[in-house]
Short mmCIF file of N, CA and C in Angstrom, two decimals:
data_model
loop_
_atom_site.label_atom_id
_atom_site.label_comp_id
_atom_site.label_asym_id
_atom_site.label_seq_id
_atom_site.Cartn_x
_atom_site.Cartn_y
_atom_site.Cartn_z
N UNK A 17 -7.67 -71.83 140.10
CA UNK A 17 -8.88 -72.55 140.45
C UNK A 17 -9.52 -73.12 139.20
N UNK A 18 -10.15 -74.23 139.37
CA UNK A 18 -10.79 -74.90 138.24
C UNK A 18 -12.05 -74.15 137.83
N UNK A 19 -12.39 -74.27 136.56
CA UNK A 19 -13.58 -73.61 136.03
C UNK A 19 -14.84 -74.10 136.74
N UNK A 20 -14.86 -75.37 137.16
CA UNK A 20 -16.02 -75.91 137.87
C UNK A 20 -16.26 -75.15 139.17
N UNK A 21 -15.20 -74.73 139.83
CA UNK A 21 -15.33 -73.97 141.07
C UNK A 21 -15.97 -72.62 140.79
N UNK A 22 -15.55 -71.96 139.70
CA UNK A 22 -16.13 -70.67 139.36
C UNK A 22 -17.60 -70.81 138.98
N UNK A 23 -17.92 -71.84 138.22
CA UNK A 23 -19.30 -72.07 137.80
C UNK A 23 -20.17 -72.32 139.02
N UNK A 24 -19.69 -73.15 139.94
CA UNK A 24 -20.45 -73.42 141.16
C UNK A 24 -20.63 -72.15 141.98
N UNK A 25 -19.59 -71.36 142.12
CA UNK A 25 -19.67 -70.12 142.89
C UNK A 25 -20.66 -69.15 142.25
N UNK A 26 -20.61 -69.05 140.93
CA UNK A 26 -21.53 -68.17 140.22
C UNK A 26 -22.97 -68.63 140.42
N UNK A 27 -23.20 -69.92 140.27
CA UNK A 27 -24.54 -70.48 140.44
C UNK A 27 -25.04 -70.24 141.86
N UNK A 28 -24.19 -70.43 142.83
CA UNK A 28 -24.55 -70.21 144.23
C UNK A 28 -24.91 -68.74 144.47
N UNK A 29 -24.12 -67.84 143.95
CA UNK A 29 -24.37 -66.41 144.12
C UNK A 29 -25.68 -65.99 143.45
N UNK A 30 -25.91 -66.45 142.23
CA UNK A 30 -27.14 -66.10 141.50
C UNK A 30 -28.35 -66.67 142.23
N UNK A 31 -28.27 -67.90 142.69
CA UNK A 31 -29.39 -68.51 143.41
C UNK A 31 -29.70 -67.73 144.68
N UNK A 32 -28.70 -67.35 145.41
CA UNK A 32 -28.89 -66.56 146.63
C UNK A 32 -29.53 -65.21 146.29
N UNK A 33 -29.06 -64.56 145.26
CA UNK A 33 -29.59 -63.26 144.83
C UNK A 33 -31.05 -63.37 144.38
N UNK A 34 -31.34 -64.34 143.52
CA UNK A 34 -32.70 -64.50 142.98
C UNK A 34 -33.69 -64.79 144.11
N UNK A 35 -33.26 -65.53 145.12
CA UNK A 35 -34.17 -65.86 146.22
C UNK A 35 -34.59 -64.62 147.00
N UNK A 36 -33.86 -63.52 146.87
CA UNK A 36 -34.17 -62.28 147.58
C UNK A 36 -35.00 -61.30 146.76
N UNK A 37 -35.18 -61.58 145.48
CA UNK A 37 -35.88 -60.63 144.61
C UNK A 37 -37.37 -60.58 144.92
N UNK A 38 -37.92 -59.39 144.79
CA UNK A 38 -39.36 -59.20 144.96
C UNK A 38 -39.98 -59.11 143.56
N UNK A 39 -40.65 -60.18 143.16
CA UNK A 39 -41.24 -60.25 141.83
C UNK A 39 -42.71 -60.63 141.96
N UNK A 40 -43.47 -60.36 140.90
CA UNK A 40 -44.88 -60.72 140.84
C UNK A 40 -45.20 -61.18 139.42
N UNK A 41 -46.15 -62.08 139.32
CA UNK A 41 -46.67 -62.39 137.99
C UNK A 41 -47.61 -61.26 137.60
N UNK A 42 -47.89 -61.15 136.32
CA UNK A 42 -48.81 -60.11 135.86
C UNK A 42 -50.18 -60.28 136.50
N UNK A 43 -50.66 -61.52 136.58
CA UNK A 43 -51.97 -61.75 137.19
C UNK A 43 -52.00 -61.32 138.65
N UNK A 44 -50.95 -61.64 139.39
CA UNK A 44 -50.88 -61.25 140.82
C UNK A 44 -50.84 -59.73 140.95
N UNK A 45 -50.05 -59.08 140.12
CA UNK A 45 -49.94 -57.63 140.18
C UNK A 45 -51.27 -56.98 139.81
N UNK A 46 -51.95 -57.51 138.81
CA UNK A 46 -53.26 -56.98 138.41
C UNK A 46 -54.27 -57.14 139.55
N UNK A 47 -54.25 -58.27 140.21
CA UNK A 47 -55.15 -58.50 141.34
C UNK A 47 -54.86 -57.52 142.48
N UNK A 48 -53.59 -57.32 142.79
CA UNK A 48 -53.22 -56.36 143.84
C UNK A 48 -53.68 -54.95 143.46
N UNK A 49 -53.53 -54.58 142.20
CA UNK A 49 -53.97 -53.27 141.73
C UNK A 49 -55.47 -53.12 141.87
N UNK A 50 -56.19 -54.15 141.49
CA UNK A 50 -57.65 -54.12 141.60
C UNK A 50 -58.07 -53.95 143.05
N UNK A 51 -57.44 -54.67 143.95
CA UNK A 51 -57.76 -54.56 145.38
C UNK A 51 -57.45 -53.17 145.93
N UNK A 52 -56.43 -52.53 145.35
CA UNK A 52 -56.08 -51.16 145.75
C UNK A 52 -56.96 -50.11 145.08
N UNK A 53 -57.87 -50.56 144.19
CA UNK A 53 -58.79 -49.65 143.54
C UNK A 53 -58.19 -48.83 142.42
N UNK A 54 -57.14 -49.33 141.81
CA UNK A 54 -56.55 -48.60 140.69
C UNK A 54 -56.43 -49.50 139.48
N UNK A 55 -56.36 -48.86 138.33
CA UNK A 55 -56.24 -49.63 137.10
C UNK A 55 -54.84 -50.22 136.99
N UNK A 56 -54.73 -51.26 136.21
CA UNK A 56 -53.42 -51.88 135.99
C UNK A 56 -52.47 -50.88 135.36
N UNK A 57 -52.95 -50.10 134.41
CA UNK A 57 -52.10 -49.10 133.75
C UNK A 57 -51.56 -48.09 134.75
N UNK A 58 -52.45 -47.58 135.62
CA UNK A 58 -52.00 -46.61 136.63
C UNK A 58 -50.97 -47.22 137.57
N UNK A 59 -51.21 -48.46 137.98
CA UNK A 59 -50.27 -49.14 138.88
C UNK A 59 -48.93 -49.37 138.19
N UNK A 60 -48.96 -49.79 136.94
CA UNK A 60 -47.71 -50.01 136.20
C UNK A 60 -46.92 -48.72 136.08
N UNK A 61 -47.62 -47.61 135.81
CA UNK A 61 -46.94 -46.32 135.69
C UNK A 61 -46.39 -45.85 137.03
N UNK A 62 -47.19 -45.97 138.07
CA UNK A 62 -46.81 -45.46 139.38
C UNK A 62 -45.60 -46.20 139.96
N UNK A 63 -45.56 -47.50 139.78
CA UNK A 63 -44.48 -48.29 140.36
C UNK A 63 -43.34 -48.57 139.39
N UNK A 64 -43.40 -48.05 138.19
CA UNK A 64 -42.37 -48.33 137.18
C UNK A 64 -42.12 -49.83 137.05
N UNK A 65 -43.17 -50.58 136.84
CA UNK A 65 -43.12 -52.03 136.71
C UNK A 65 -42.77 -52.40 135.27
N UNK A 66 -41.94 -53.40 135.13
CA UNK A 66 -41.61 -53.95 133.82
C UNK A 66 -41.27 -55.43 134.02
N UNK A 67 -41.00 -56.10 132.93
CA UNK A 67 -40.57 -57.49 133.05
C UNK A 67 -39.26 -57.53 133.83
N UNK A 68 -39.12 -58.54 134.70
CA UNK A 68 -37.92 -58.66 135.53
C UNK A 68 -36.66 -58.74 134.68
N UNK A 69 -36.72 -59.47 133.56
CA UNK A 69 -35.53 -59.60 132.72
C UNK A 69 -35.11 -58.23 132.18
N UNK A 70 -36.08 -57.36 131.93
CA UNK A 70 -35.75 -56.01 131.42
C UNK A 70 -35.15 -55.14 132.53
N UNK A 71 -35.75 -55.20 133.72
CA UNK A 71 -35.25 -54.41 134.85
C UNK A 71 -33.83 -54.84 135.20
N UNK A 72 -33.63 -56.15 135.35
CA UNK A 72 -32.31 -56.66 135.74
C UNK A 72 -31.26 -56.44 134.66
N UNK A 73 -31.67 -56.39 133.41
CA UNK A 73 -30.73 -56.20 132.31
C UNK A 73 -30.48 -54.75 131.94
N UNK A 74 -31.09 -53.84 132.66
CA UNK A 74 -30.97 -52.43 132.30
C UNK A 74 -29.65 -51.81 132.75
N UNK A 75 -29.20 -50.83 131.99
CA UNK A 75 -28.01 -50.06 132.38
C UNK A 75 -28.25 -49.37 133.72
N UNK A 76 -29.47 -48.90 133.91
CA UNK A 76 -29.84 -48.20 135.14
C UNK A 76 -29.60 -49.09 136.37
N UNK A 77 -30.04 -50.36 136.31
CA UNK A 77 -29.87 -51.27 137.44
C UNK A 77 -28.40 -51.61 137.64
N UNK A 78 -27.70 -51.85 136.53
CA UNK A 78 -26.26 -52.17 136.64
C UNK A 78 -25.51 -51.00 137.27
N UNK A 79 -25.75 -49.79 136.79
CA UNK A 79 -25.04 -48.61 137.31
C UNK A 79 -25.37 -48.35 138.77
N UNK A 80 -26.62 -48.52 139.15
CA UNK A 80 -27.02 -48.31 140.55
C UNK A 80 -26.35 -49.35 141.45
N UNK A 81 -26.26 -50.58 140.98
CA UNK A 81 -25.63 -51.64 141.77
C UNK A 81 -24.13 -51.40 141.90
N UNK A 82 -23.49 -50.98 140.84
CA UNK A 82 -22.06 -50.66 140.90
C UNK A 82 -21.83 -49.52 141.89
N UNK A 83 -22.69 -48.52 141.88
CA UNK A 83 -22.55 -47.39 142.81
C UNK A 83 -22.66 -47.86 144.26
N UNK A 84 -23.60 -48.75 144.54
CA UNK A 84 -23.75 -49.29 145.90
C UNK A 84 -22.51 -50.10 146.27
N UNK A 85 -22.03 -50.92 145.34
CA UNK A 85 -20.83 -51.72 145.61
C UNK A 85 -19.63 -50.82 145.89
N UNK A 86 -19.47 -49.77 145.11
CA UNK A 86 -18.37 -48.82 145.35
C UNK A 86 -18.46 -48.20 146.74
N UNK A 87 -19.66 -47.82 147.14
CA UNK A 87 -19.83 -47.22 148.47
C UNK A 87 -19.48 -48.22 149.57
N UNK A 88 -19.89 -49.46 149.36
CA UNK A 88 -19.61 -50.49 150.37
C UNK A 88 -18.12 -50.85 150.43
N UNK A 89 -17.48 -50.88 149.26
CA UNK A 89 -16.05 -51.20 149.22
C UNK A 89 -15.19 -49.99 149.53
N UNK A 90 -15.79 -48.81 149.50
CA UNK A 90 -15.10 -47.54 149.75
C UNK A 90 -13.96 -47.30 148.78
N UNK A 91 -14.23 -47.66 147.51
CA UNK A 91 -13.27 -47.39 146.44
C UNK A 91 -14.00 -47.54 145.10
N UNK A 92 -13.37 -47.04 144.07
CA UNK A 92 -13.96 -47.13 142.73
C UNK A 92 -14.01 -48.59 142.29
N UNK A 93 -15.04 -48.93 141.58
CA UNK A 93 -15.19 -50.29 141.07
C UNK A 93 -14.18 -50.54 139.95
N UNK A 94 -13.52 -51.66 140.05
CA UNK A 94 -12.60 -52.08 138.99
C UNK A 94 -13.41 -52.78 137.90
N UNK A 95 -12.76 -53.08 136.81
CA UNK A 95 -13.41 -53.78 135.71
C UNK A 95 -14.01 -55.10 136.15
N UNK A 96 -13.31 -55.83 137.02
CA UNK A 96 -13.84 -57.12 137.48
C UNK A 96 -15.10 -56.93 138.32
N UNK A 97 -15.18 -55.83 139.07
CA UNK A 97 -16.39 -55.55 139.84
C UNK A 97 -17.57 -55.31 138.91
N UNK A 98 -17.36 -54.46 137.92
CA UNK A 98 -18.43 -54.14 136.96
C UNK A 98 -18.84 -55.39 136.18
N UNK A 99 -17.87 -56.19 135.77
CA UNK A 99 -18.17 -57.42 135.04
C UNK A 99 -18.95 -58.41 135.90
N UNK A 100 -18.59 -58.49 137.16
CA UNK A 100 -19.28 -59.41 138.07
C UNK A 100 -20.73 -58.96 138.28
N UNK A 101 -20.96 -57.67 138.48
CA UNK A 101 -22.32 -57.14 138.63
C UNK A 101 -23.13 -57.49 137.38
N UNK A 102 -22.57 -57.21 136.21
CA UNK A 102 -23.28 -57.48 134.96
C UNK A 102 -23.56 -58.98 134.80
N UNK A 103 -22.61 -59.82 135.14
CA UNK A 103 -22.79 -61.27 134.99
C UNK A 103 -23.89 -61.80 135.91
N UNK A 104 -23.93 -61.34 137.15
CA UNK A 104 -24.94 -61.82 138.08
C UNK A 104 -26.32 -61.31 137.68
N UNK A 105 -26.42 -60.03 137.31
CA UNK A 105 -27.71 -59.50 136.86
C UNK A 105 -28.22 -60.24 135.63
N UNK A 106 -27.33 -60.49 134.69
CA UNK A 106 -27.71 -61.20 133.47
C UNK A 106 -28.17 -62.63 133.77
N UNK A 107 -27.44 -63.33 134.61
CA UNK A 107 -27.81 -64.70 134.97
C UNK A 107 -29.13 -64.74 135.73
N UNK A 108 -29.33 -63.77 136.61
CA UNK A 108 -30.59 -63.71 137.35
C UNK A 108 -31.76 -63.48 136.40
N UNK A 109 -31.57 -62.59 135.43
CA UNK A 109 -32.62 -62.30 134.45
C UNK A 109 -32.97 -63.56 133.65
N UNK A 110 -31.96 -64.33 133.30
CA UNK A 110 -32.18 -65.57 132.54
C UNK A 110 -32.86 -66.64 133.39
N UNK A 111 -32.64 -66.62 134.68
CA UNK A 111 -33.17 -67.65 135.57
C UNK A 111 -34.67 -67.47 135.85
N UNK A 112 -35.15 -66.24 135.76
CA UNK A 112 -36.55 -65.96 136.06
C UNK A 112 -37.44 -66.27 134.86
N UNK A 113 -38.68 -66.62 135.16
CA UNK A 113 -39.65 -66.86 134.09
C UNK A 113 -39.82 -65.58 133.28
N UNK A 114 -40.04 -65.70 131.97
CA UNK A 114 -40.10 -64.51 131.11
C UNK A 114 -41.28 -63.58 131.38
N UNK A 115 -42.30 -64.06 132.08
CA UNK A 115 -43.46 -63.21 132.33
C UNK A 115 -43.50 -62.62 133.73
N UNK A 116 -42.43 -62.77 134.51
CA UNK A 116 -42.37 -62.24 135.86
C UNK A 116 -42.07 -60.74 135.80
N UNK A 117 -42.79 -59.99 136.65
CA UNK A 117 -42.63 -58.54 136.70
C UNK A 117 -41.87 -58.14 137.96
N UNK A 118 -41.24 -56.97 137.89
CA UNK A 118 -40.66 -56.36 139.08
C UNK A 118 -40.55 -54.87 138.84
N UNK A 119 -40.28 -54.14 139.88
CA UNK A 119 -40.23 -52.69 139.81
C UNK A 119 -38.78 -52.21 139.75
N UNK A 120 -38.59 -51.10 139.04
CA UNK A 120 -37.29 -50.44 139.10
C UNK A 120 -37.07 -49.87 140.49
N UNK A 121 -38.15 -49.54 141.18
CA UNK A 121 -38.10 -48.96 142.51
C UNK A 121 -38.05 -50.09 143.54
N UNK A 122 -36.90 -50.67 143.69
CA UNK A 122 -36.73 -51.78 144.62
C UNK A 122 -35.34 -51.72 145.24
N UNK A 123 -35.00 -52.70 146.01
CA UNK A 123 -33.71 -52.68 146.69
C UNK A 123 -32.68 -53.62 146.07
N UNK A 124 -32.84 -53.91 144.78
CA UNK A 124 -31.89 -54.78 144.10
C UNK A 124 -30.45 -54.28 144.22
N UNK A 125 -30.17 -53.00 143.98
CA UNK A 125 -28.78 -52.56 144.10
C UNK A 125 -28.19 -52.81 145.50
N UNK A 126 -29.00 -52.58 146.53
CA UNK A 126 -28.52 -52.82 147.90
C UNK A 126 -28.33 -54.31 148.16
N UNK A 127 -29.28 -55.12 147.70
CA UNK A 127 -29.17 -56.56 147.90
C UNK A 127 -27.94 -57.13 147.22
N UNK A 128 -27.81 -56.86 145.94
CA UNK A 128 -26.69 -57.42 145.19
C UNK A 128 -25.38 -56.77 145.61
N UNK A 129 -25.40 -55.47 145.88
CA UNK A 129 -24.18 -54.81 146.36
C UNK A 129 -23.66 -55.43 147.64
N UNK A 130 -24.57 -55.77 148.55
CA UNK A 130 -24.18 -56.42 149.80
C UNK A 130 -23.62 -57.81 149.58
N UNK A 131 -24.30 -58.58 148.73
CA UNK A 131 -23.79 -59.92 148.44
C UNK A 131 -22.41 -59.87 147.80
N UNK A 132 -22.26 -58.97 146.83
CA UNK A 132 -20.97 -58.90 146.14
C UNK A 132 -19.86 -58.33 147.02
N UNK A 133 -20.20 -57.43 147.90
CA UNK A 133 -19.19 -56.93 148.83
C UNK A 133 -18.62 -58.09 149.63
N UNK A 134 -19.50 -58.93 150.14
CA UNK A 134 -19.04 -60.09 150.90
C UNK A 134 -18.17 -61.00 150.04
N UNK A 135 -18.58 -61.20 148.79
CA UNK A 135 -17.80 -62.06 147.89
C UNK A 135 -16.43 -61.45 147.61
N UNK A 136 -16.38 -60.17 147.35
CA UNK A 136 -15.09 -59.55 147.02
C UNK A 136 -14.18 -59.45 148.24
N UNK A 137 -14.75 -59.37 149.42
CA UNK A 137 -13.94 -59.30 150.63
C UNK A 137 -13.54 -60.70 151.09
N UNK A 138 -14.52 -61.62 151.11
CA UNK A 138 -14.27 -62.97 151.65
C UNK A 138 -13.72 -63.95 150.63
N UNK A 139 -14.13 -63.79 149.35
CA UNK A 139 -13.75 -64.75 148.32
C UNK A 139 -13.31 -64.02 147.05
N UNK A 140 -12.26 -63.22 147.13
CA UNK A 140 -11.90 -62.40 145.97
C UNK A 140 -11.54 -63.20 144.72
N UNK A 141 -10.93 -64.35 144.87
CA UNK A 141 -10.57 -65.14 143.69
C UNK A 141 -11.82 -65.69 143.01
N UNK A 142 -12.80 -66.14 143.80
CA UNK A 142 -14.05 -66.64 143.23
C UNK A 142 -14.82 -65.53 142.56
N UNK A 143 -14.89 -64.38 143.20
CA UNK A 143 -15.62 -63.25 142.64
C UNK A 143 -14.99 -62.81 141.33
N UNK A 144 -13.69 -62.80 141.27
CA UNK A 144 -13.01 -62.43 140.03
C UNK A 144 -13.31 -63.45 138.94
N UNK A 145 -13.40 -64.71 139.30
CA UNK A 145 -13.73 -65.75 138.32
C UNK A 145 -15.16 -65.64 137.81
N UNK A 146 -16.07 -65.21 138.64
CA UNK A 146 -17.46 -65.03 138.24
C UNK A 146 -17.55 -63.98 137.15
N UNK A 147 -16.72 -62.97 137.26
CA UNK A 147 -16.76 -61.87 136.29
C UNK A 147 -16.26 -62.28 134.92
N UNK A 148 -15.48 -63.34 134.85
CA UNK A 148 -14.91 -63.72 133.55
C UNK A 148 -15.75 -64.68 132.78
#
């Protein structure tokens, strides 16, 4: 397959994934915290909020997503699976504005694991190309 096909597939997958993410700007999160009657610091601590690029780029998020993908595929993740998870998380982190926040306590592993399961089952050649 041509490299353009892989690039398009990767872009399509990242766009679909990013559209499902639950993110907030700092101002929005602060306003929600104020309405809930708690300080921003308390809310940040309670929800484990950080910059989206940091959450998506963390080993913790990558490992959790790989674990979900393994459960869905009912087998151990191969190198291409792990590489594909890392590539999509990295691209998603780069696509978001640098000041967007999100929580570690979210359903990103389930969302991305589900998307990638479909890709590896329905489009294995494209998914393998995304990982490279």
